[in-house]
Amino acid sequence: MFEKVLVANRGEIAVRVMRACAELGVDTVAVYSDADKHGGHVRYADEAYNVGPARAADSYLDEEAILDAARAAGADAIHPGYGFLAENADFAARVEDADGITWIGPTSEAMKRLGEKTAARRVMDAADVPIVPGTTEPVTEASEVTVFGEEHGYPIAIKAEGGGGGRGMKVVESADEVDDRLASAKREGEAYFSNDSVYLERYLETPRHVEVQIVADEAGNVVHLGERDCSLQRRHQKVIEEGPSPALSDELRERIGEAARRGVAAADYTNAGTVEFLVEEDVDRDPAEPLGPETNFYFLEVNTRIQVEHTVTEALTGIDIVKEQLRVAAGEALSVSQDDVELRGHAIEFRINAENAAKEFQPANEGRLETYDPPGGIGVRVDDALRQGDALVTDYDSMIAKLIVWGADREECLARSKRALAEYELDGVVTIVPFHRMMLDDDRFVAGTHTTKYLDEELDPDRMTEAQERWGTEATADDGDDEAVTERAFTVEVNGKRFEVELEERGAPAIPTGAGGSSGRQRPPQAVGDDGSDGGAGGSDVDVAEGGEAVEAEMQGTILSVDVASGDEVSAGDVVCVLEAMKMENDVVAERGGTVASVHVAEGDSVDMGDVLVVLE
């Protein structure tokens, strides 16, 4: 087993991995950006290293900085968690090539085979795993999309080769939309995955999202740990996950599980992963009659990493999947065989996101956990990293925690979930807890007949507004960084080893420095953001001439493209830039016409709600 593992991630998943390491007697190393210097994963780790500024591209996605931290700490393995570099085959290869450092995950070659969606489709097709009708080679021209539509009909899904979770996917309803949707999918693919290659699939009208957790070792043992149903989604992003699926018969469950094992074995895959499928739902079926073995299901993709919802499978099987990852990466065999796997009861995971469901799940742009009292009791697990008093970090995803509830059957699990969510006390941050409480009384969800389109196309939005008004909390402005901040650097020695230590003092005068040198690094009194900057890209202190208009960001996100320049003439409704937030492209438009006086952002900039993007005159 390893001596020391660096976790190349943040938040609750970093703490989750560190807990597994602690139980195996393995020391842990955290990495953190400037925005996360007070993060829960930093507090939990045995050591922690700063890897850069708040912007993910300059910290958590900086491959060299991560490797430098591992070398400095003397780590002999890197666990990527999920997100960031977790599915980056090139980074995995760099770790594999690094002297004395092991990659905790599938091999880089296996990641390449299954990470590119067209290649994965070819592998699964050869292994007799059903695939959605589509292309097995990348598509480059709009005419190819049109020809596919004429043959298979509309709608069509255009998907980025490296995409996932809805990012890089565009749905084409008719031939008139082909040009715009193709360009958008290619743009997202390039922005997020440095790969603008896309492929096509027939877009299923009534799908369920069912995925199978697998683990595999280097001896060729492949075990599936049952399925999870992730059909409750908004904009292709999972919100509630459960297992086993309430829609599958035992016969269909077995067919899907064996297809997953067969496909993974054919891909020469090791470590943990998830094989995702789309299952055609019969929306008119009796909820008491599950989908039979004749039901169509299709391979969607393989996630070559641990997933957010792995906790559901752990609750059902009692198997610690992260420990299995560590054992396999250390060259050990799986601790379980297929015959050992037994699913007990029912489990549901609720993503506790800092979002307002009543405002189209808009992510919060501020907040501090004035009260944080998670639920407990039998069958209740909470994975988190934040604690009461912590400020919300909005530079990354919106997840605060995950609530996992287990019951002897689905009925008990739903009842226990109601109790646990009612106990969950959070003040100072807007969350989707009210949405979760509402869904536990939703007829379609309780019946288990919902599809991936239910939230976006069928649920009455007024119900979310009512739930927010009944159970919602308000954000508390985080004014803690308005004080003067003095940083003091010291060198200390422990057991013969020297360490550089930095301390912060807020509200104190800066330490004067004489000609003989400095007693500490100082930061002048000013408003300092969570990322250590004085306002970030865009900012809000921008002069607007009388009669002019400032086009501001309506949410925190990243600028994907800037479509205007100083001097351009724009009309009301024209797109001035494209903002990515919560894995979705959002067109930022001018409310009225005018001339572009100034542009305050560039492609790749991170912006906060209220930041000025463009000024019109």
mmCIF file of C-alpha atoms in Angstrom, residues 258-512:
data_model
loop_
_atom_site.group_PDB
_atom_site.id
_atom_site.type_symbol
_atom_site.label_atom_id
_atom_site.label_comp_id
_atom_site.label_asym_id
_atom_site.label_seq_id
_atom_site.Cartn_x
_atom_site.Cartn_y
_atom_site.Cartn_z
ATOM 1 C CA GLU A 258 -23.697 -8.005 -17.673
ATOM 2 C CA ALA A 259 -23.444 -5.682 -20.685
ATOM 3 C CA ALA A 260 -21.388 -3.299 -18.552
ATOM 4 C CA ARG A 261 -19.053 -6.084 -17.415
ATOM 5 C CA ARG A 262 -18.667 -7.344 -20.968
ATOM 6 C CA GLY A 263 -17.808 -3.927 -22.372
ATOM 7 C CA VAL A 264 -15.302 -3.081 -19.633
ATOM 8 C CA ALA A 265 -13.555 -6.431 -19.975
ATOM 9 C CA ALA A 266 -13.218 -5.880 -23.728
ATOM 10 C CA ALA A 267 -11.606 -2.483 -23.085
ATOM 11 C CA ASP A 268 -8.854 -3.983 -20.893
ATOM 12 C CA TYR A 269 -9.942 -1.626 -18.123
ATOM 13 C CA THR A 270 -8.742 -1.515 -14.516
ATOM 14 C CA ASN A 271 -9.711 0.381 -11.358
ATOM 15 C CA ALA A 272 -13.143 1.978 -10.821
ATOM 16 C CA GLY A 273 -15.440 3.304 -13.523
ATOM 17 C CA THR A 274 -19.061 3.724 -14.486
ATOM 18 C CA VAL A 275 -20.798 2.512 -17.636
ATOM 19 C CA GLU A 276 -23.761 4.740 -18.437
ATOM 20 C CA PHE A 277 -26.832 3.643 -20.391
ATOM 21 C CA LEU A 278 -30.028 5.187 -21.695
ATOM 22 C CA VAL A 279 -33.113 3.039 -21.126
ATOM 23 C CA GLU A 280 -36.299 3.727 -23.087
ATOM 24 C CA GLU A 281 -39.077 4.430 -20.608
ATOM 25 C CA ASP A 282 -42.737 3.659 -21.252
ATOM 26 C CA VAL A 283 -44.309 6.779 -19.786
ATOM 27 C CA ASP A 284 -47.761 5.149 -19.762
ATOM 28 C CA ARG A 285 -46.775 2.048 -17.830
ATOM 29 C CA ASP A 286 -48.213 1.124 -14.460
ATOM 30 C CA PRO A 287 -45.580 2.048 -11.823
ATOM 31 C CA ALA A 288 -46.188 -1.359 -10.271
ATOM 32 C CA GLU A 289 -45.049 -3.015 -13.506
ATOM 33 C CA PRO A 290 -41.318 -2.449 -14.042
ATOM 34 C CA LEU A 291 -39.697 -2.402 -17.469
ATOM 35 C CA GLY A 292 -39.247 -5.938 -18.776
ATOM 36 C CA PRO A 293 -36.208 -7.659 -20.313
ATOM 37 C CA GLU A 294 -37.383 -6.760 -23.830
ATOM 38 C CA THR A 295 -36.891 -3.023 -23.101
ATOM 39 C CA ASN A 296 -34.341 -1.235 -25.294
ATOM 40 C CA PHE A 297 -31.243 0.119 -23.593
ATOM 41 C CA TYR A 298 -28.194 1.734 -25.176
ATOM 42 C CA PHE A 299 -24.624 2.438 -24.173
ATOM 43 C CA LEU A 300 -24.043 6.131 -23.511
ATOM 44 C CA GLU A 301 -20.477 6.537 -22.218
ATOM 45 C CA VAL A 302 -17.896 5.347 -19.704
ATOM 46 C CA ASN A 303 -16.805 7.637 -16.887
ATOM 47 C CA THR A 304 -13.201 6.642 -16.239
ATOM 48 C CA ARG A 305 -13.129 7.847 -12.624
ATOM 49 C CA ILE A 306 -15.003 7.810 -9.347
ATOM 50 C CA GLN A 307 -18.386 9.552 -9.644
ATOM 51 C CA VAL A 308 -20.272 11.955 -7.404
ATOM 52 C CA GLU A 309 -22.964 9.336 -6.796
ATOM 53 C CA HIS A 310 -20.669 6.430 -5.935
ATOM 54 C CA THR A 311 -22.004 6.773 -2.388
ATOM 55 C CA VAL A 312 -25.332 5.229 -3.431
ATOM 56 C CA THR A 313 -23.578 2.002 -4.403
ATOM 57 C CA GLU A 314 -21.549 2.017 -1.191
ATOM 58 C CA ALA A 315 -24.746 2.293 0.844
ATOM 59 C CA LEU A 316 -26.275 -0.668 -1.016
ATOM 60 C CA THR A 317 -23.239 -2.972 -0.989
ATOM 61 C CA GLY A 318 -21.172 -1.942 2.016
ATOM 62 C CA ILE A 319 -18.125 -1.820 -0.283
ATOM 63 C CA ASP A 320 -15.778 1.166 -0.005
ATOM 64 C CA ILE A 321 -15.119 1.936 -3.674
ATOM 65 C CA VAL A 322 -12.295 4.394 -2.986
ATOM 66 C CA LYS A 323 -10.450 1.756 -0.964
ATOM 67 C CA GLU A 324 -10.843 -0.627 -3.902
ATOM 68 C CA GLN A 325 -9.302 2.052 -6.122
ATOM 69 C CA LEU A 326 -6.330 2.368 -3.794
ATOM 70 C CA ARG A 327 -5.829 -1.397 -3.552
ATOM 71 C CA VAL A 328 -5.987 -1.938 -7.310
ATOM 72 C CA ALA A 329 -3.586 0.935 -8.005
ATOM 73 C CA ALA A 330 -1.182 -0.591 -5.457
ATOM 74 C CA GLY A 331 -1.212 -3.839 -7.444
ATOM 75 C CA GLU A 332 -3.535 -5.767 -5.154
ATOM 76 C CA ALA A 333 -6.535 -7.858 -6.219
ATOM 77 C CA LEU A 334 -10.128 -6.789 -5.689
ATOM 78 C CA SER A 335 -11.372 -7.628 -2.206
ATOM 79 C CA VAL A 336 -14.691 -8.895 -3.651
ATOM 80 C CA SER A 337 -15.867 -11.224 -6.422
ATOM 81 C CA GLN A 338 -19.123 -10.984 -8.357
ATOM 82 C CA ASP A 339 -20.667 -13.654 -6.138
ATOM 83 C CA ASP A 340 -19.837 -11.555 -3.072
ATOM 84 C CA VAL A 341 -21.880 -8.585 -4.260
ATOM 85 C CA GLU A 342 -25.286 -8.307 -2.621
ATOM 86 C CA LEU A 343 -27.541 -5.263 -2.850
ATOM 87 C CA ARG A 344 -29.395 -4.479 0.359
ATOM 88 C CA GLY A 345 -32.297 -2.066 0.581
ATOM 89 C CA HIS A 346 -32.562 1.240 -1.256
ATOM 90 C CA ALA A 347 -30.402 4.373 -1.234
ATOM 91 C CA ILE A 348 -30.830 7.943 -2.509
ATOM 92 C CA GLU A 349 -28.260 10.725 -2.836
ATOM 93 C CA PHE A 350 -29.310 14.379 -2.753
ATOM 94 C CA ARG A 351 -26.831 16.916 -4.084
ATOM 95 C CA ILE A 352 -26.849 19.851 -1.676
ATOM 96 C CA ASN A 353 -25.936 22.606 -4.130
ATOM 97 C CA ALA A 354 -25.730 26.334 -3.485
ATOM 98 C CA GLU A 355 -28.349 27.093 -6.104
ATOM 99 C CA ASN A 356 -31.800 28.649 -6.205
ATOM 100 C CA ALA A 357 -34.108 26.128 -7.899
ATOM 101 C CA ALA A 358 -36.843 28.760 -8.154
ATOM 102 C CA LYS A 359 -34.549 30.850 -10.380
ATOM 103 C CA GLU A 360 -33.667 28.105 -12.868
ATOM 104 C CA PHE A 361 -31.087 26.661 -10.449
ATOM 105 C CA GLN A 362 -29.046 29.847 -10.541
ATOM 106 C CA PRO A 363 -25.786 29.328 -8.605
ATOM 107 C CA ALA A 364 -25.212 31.489 -5.538
ATOM 108 C CA ASN A 365 -22.538 34.152 -5.885
ATOM 109 C CA GLU A 366 -22.023 34.762 -2.167
ATOM 110 C CA GLY A 367 -22.832 33.437 1.263
ATOM 111 C CA ARG A 368 -21.413 32.261 4.562
ATOM 112 C CA LEU A 369 -22.641 29.261 6.541
ATOM 113 C CA GLU A 370 -23.988 31.088 9.585
ATOM 114 C CA THR A 371 -25.663 27.841 10.637
ATOM 115 C CA TYR A 372 -24.592 24.424 9.456
ATOM 116 C CA ASP A 373 -26.125 21.452 11.252
ATOM 117 C CA PRO A 374 -26.389 18.357 9.003
ATOM 118 C CA PRO A 375 -28.797 15.526 9.815
ATOM 119 C CA GLY A 376 -27.896 12.218 11.412
ATOM 120 C CA GLY A 377 -29.501 9.033 12.660
ATOM 121 C CA ILE A 378 -29.752 5.551 11.259
ATOM 122 C CA GLY A 379 -29.292 5.262 7.508
ATOM 123 C CA VAL A 380 -28.052 8.845 7.047
ATOM 124 C CA ARG A 381 -24.624 9.820 5.668
ATOM 125 C CA VAL A 382 -23.339 13.302 4.818
ATOM 126 C CA ASP A 383 -20.230 13.882 2.694
ATOM 127 C CA ASP A 384 -19.030 17.475 3.018
ATOM 128 C CA ALA A 385 -16.002 19.683 3.587
ATOM 129 C CA LEU A 386 -17.472 22.997 4.758
ATOM 130 C CA ARG A 387 -18.200 23.819 8.386
ATOM 131 C CA GLN A 388 -20.249 26.436 10.195
ATOM 132 C CA GLY A 389 -18.732 29.862 9.658
ATOM 133 C CA ASP A 390 -17.099 28.997 6.344
ATOM 134 C CA ALA A 391 -17.550 31.348 3.420
ATOM 135 C CA LEU A 392 -18.910 29.943 0.170
ATOM 136 C CA VAL A 393 -16.282 29.617 -2.570
ATOM 137 C CA THR A 394 -18.029 30.325 -5.874
ATOM 138 C CA ASP A 395 -15.075 29.931 -8.236
ATOM 139 C CA TYR A 396 -15.860 26.273 -8.960
ATOM 140 C CA ASP A 397 -18.922 24.021 -8.818
ATOM 141 C CA SER A 398 -21.846 24.826 -6.526
ATOM 142 C CA MET A 399 -21.860 21.653 -4.426
ATOM 143 C CA ILE A 400 -21.794 22.137 -0.656
ATOM 144 C CA ALA A 401 -22.414 18.554 0.398
ATOM 145 C CA LYS A 402 -24.083 15.258 -0.477
ATOM 146 C CA LEU A 403 -26.821 13.711 1.651
ATOM 147 C CA ILE A 404 -27.079 9.938 1.278
ATOM 148 C CA VAL A 405 -30.045 8.108 2.812
ATOM 149 C CA TRP A 406 -30.534 4.345 3.076
ATOM 150 C CA GLY A 407 -33.681 2.355 3.896
ATOM 151 C CA ALA A 408 -34.732 -1.280 3.917
ATOM 152 C CA ASP A 409 -36.870 -0.519 0.831
ATOM 153 C CA ARG A 410 -37.683 2.517 -1.309
ATOM 154 C CA GLU A 411 -40.707 3.441 0.787
ATOM 155 C CA GLU A 412 -38.645 3.612 3.975
ATOM 156 C CA CYS A 413 -35.846 5.407 2.141
ATOM 157 C CA LEU A 414 -38.230 8.123 0.935
ATOM 158 C CA ALA A 415 -39.701 8.559 4.421
ATOM 159 C CA ARG A 416 -36.249 8.715 6.002
ATOM 160 C CA SER A 417 -35.176 11.225 3.348
ATOM 161 C CA LYS A 418 -38.034 13.528 4.318
ATOM 162 C CA ARG A 419 -36.915 13.360 7.935
ATOM 163 C CA ALA A 420 -33.243 13.969 7.098
ATOM 164 C CA LEU A 421 -33.909 16.928 4.797
ATOM 165 C CA ALA A 422 -36.183 18.515 7.396
ATOM 166 C CA GLU A 423 -33.341 18.194 9.931
ATOM 167 C CA TYR A 424 -30.752 19.763 7.604
ATOM 168 C CA GLU A 425 -30.169 23.274 8.965
ATOM 169 C CA LEU A 426 -28.297 25.692 6.699
ATOM 170 C CA ASP A 427 -28.477 29.452 7.106
ATOM 171 C CA GLY A 428 -26.579 32.097 5.198
ATOM 172 C CA VAL A 429 -26.445 30.241 1.880
ATOM 173 C CA VAL A 430 -29.153 29.609 -0.710
ATOM 174 C CA THR A 431 -29.481 25.846 -1.405
ATOM 175 C CA ILE A 432 -31.706 23.411 -3.277
ATOM 176 C CA VAL A 433 -32.838 21.672 -0.088
ATOM 177 C CA PRO A 434 -36.371 23.118 -0.641
ATOM 178 C CA PHE A 435 -36.403 21.545 -4.110
ATOM 179 C CA HIS A 436 -35.432 18.146 -2.687
ATOM 180 C CA ARG A 437 -38.186 18.345 -0.053
ATOM 181 C CA MET A 438 -40.702 19.196 -2.766
ATOM 182 C CA MET A 439 -39.615 16.258 -4.946
ATOM 183 C CA LEU A 440 -40.294 13.779 -2.146
ATOM 184 C CA ASP A 441 -43.991 14.642 -2.550
ATOM 185 C CA ASP A 442 -43.884 14.675 -6.353
ATOM 186 C CA ASP A 443 -46.167 12.017 -7.841
ATOM 187 C CA ARG A 444 -43.930 11.170 -10.802
ATOM 188 C CA PHE A 445 -40.760 10.886 -8.740
ATOM 189 C CA VAL A 446 -42.420 8.863 -5.991
ATOM 190 C CA ALA A 447 -43.912 6.548 -8.631
ATOM 191 C CA GLY A 448 -40.486 6.195 -10.273
ATOM 192 C CA THR A 449 -41.775 6.910 -13.806
ATOM 193 C CA HIS A 450 -39.851 10.153 -14.433
ATOM 194 C CA THR A 451 -37.400 10.544 -17.326
ATOM 195 C CA THR A 452 -34.347 12.747 -17.829
ATOM 196 C CA LYS A 453 -36.619 15.399 -19.372
ATOM 197 C CA TYR A 454 -39.113 15.616 -16.527
ATOM 198 C CA LEU A 455 -37.591 18.587 -14.694
ATOM 199 C CA ASP A 456 -36.870 20.662 -17.789
ATOM 200 C CA GLU A 457 -40.078 20.017 -19.716
ATOM 201 C CA GLU A 458 -42.867 18.907 -17.401
ATOM 202 C CA LEU A 459 -42.466 20.045 -13.796
ATOM 203 C CA ASP A 460 -44.482 23.168 -12.927
ATOM 204 C CA PRO A 461 -41.901 25.865 -12.025
ATOM 205 C CA ASP A 462 -44.406 27.500 -9.677
ATOM 206 C CA ARG A 463 -44.008 24.516 -7.378
ATOM 207 C CA MET A 464 -40.293 25.285 -7.019
ATOM 208 C CA THR A 465 -41.091 28.903 -6.188
ATOM 209 C CA GLU A 466 -43.553 27.786 -3.510
ATOM 210 C CA ALA A 467 -41.015 25.360 -2.046
ATOM 211 C CA GLN A 468 -38.347 28.063 -1.923
ATOM 212 C CA GLU A 469 -40.712 30.447 -0.166
ATOM 213 C CA ARG A 470 -41.706 27.768 2.342
ATOM 214 C CA TRP A 471 -38.334 26.229 3.182
ATOM 215 C CA GLY A 472 -35.697 28.436 1.566
ATOM 216 C CA THR A 473 -32.802 30.326 3.118
ATOM 217 C CA GLU A 474 -31.203 33.602 2.087
ATOM 218 C CA ALA A 475 -27.582 34.332 1.318
ATOM 219 C CA THR A 476 -25.541 36.242 3.867
ATOM 220 C CA ALA A 477 -23.086 38.676 2.356
ATOM 221 C CA ASP A 478 -19.507 37.780 3.163
ATOM 222 C CA ASP A 479 -17.955 41.037 4.354
ATOM 223 C CA GLY A 480 -15.032 39.402 6.110
ATOM 224 C CA ASP A 481 -12.574 40.321 3.372
ATOM 225 C CA ASP A 482 -13.257 44.056 3.607
ATOM 226 C CA GLU A 483 -10.770 44.329 6.464
ATOM 227 C CA ALA A 484 -7.099 45.068 6.050
ATOM 228 C CA VAL A 485 -5.187 41.814 5.751
ATOM 229 C CA THR A 486 -1.614 41.485 6.986
ATOM 230 C CA GLU A 487 0.349 38.415 5.949
ATOM 231 C CA ARG A 488 3.372 37.411 8.029
ATOM 232 C CA ALA A 489 5.886 34.816 6.889
ATOM 233 C CA PHE A 490 8.004 32.812 9.329
ATOM 234 C CA THR A 491 10.524 30.002 9.093
ATOM 235 C CA VAL A 492 10.058 27.308 11.729
ATOM 236 C CA GLU A 493 11.937 24.109 12.420
ATOM 237 C CA VAL A 494 10.280 20.847 13.550
ATOM 238 C CA ASN A 495 12.363 17.743 14.211
ATOM 239 C CA GLY A 496 15.158 19.158 12.145
ATOM 240 C CA LYS A 497 12.950 19.982 9.144
ATOM 241 C CA ARG A 498 12.404 23.601 8.136
ATOM 242 C CA PHE A 499 8.991 24.908 7.058
ATOM 243 C CA GLU A 500 7.844 28.242 5.669
ATOM 244 C CA VAL A 501 4.692 29.302 7.528
ATOM 245 C CA GLU A 502 2.341 32.112 6.524
ATOM 246 C CA LEU A 503 -0.156 33.636 8.956
ATOM 247 C CA GLU A 504 -2.949 36.090 8.233
ATOM 248 C CA GLU A 505 -4.189 38.763 10.609
ATOM 249 C CA ARG A 506 -7.334 40.683 9.738
ATOM 250 C CA GLY A 507 -8.153 44.169 10.924
ATOM 251 C CA ALA A 508 -4.633 44.772 12.271
ATOM 252 C CA PRO A 509 -2.277 47.486 11.047
ATOM 253 C CA ALA A 510 0.458 46.390 8.706
ATOM 254 C CA ILE A 511 3.815 45.699 10.299
ATOM 255 C CA PRO A 512 6.195 48.580 9.510
#
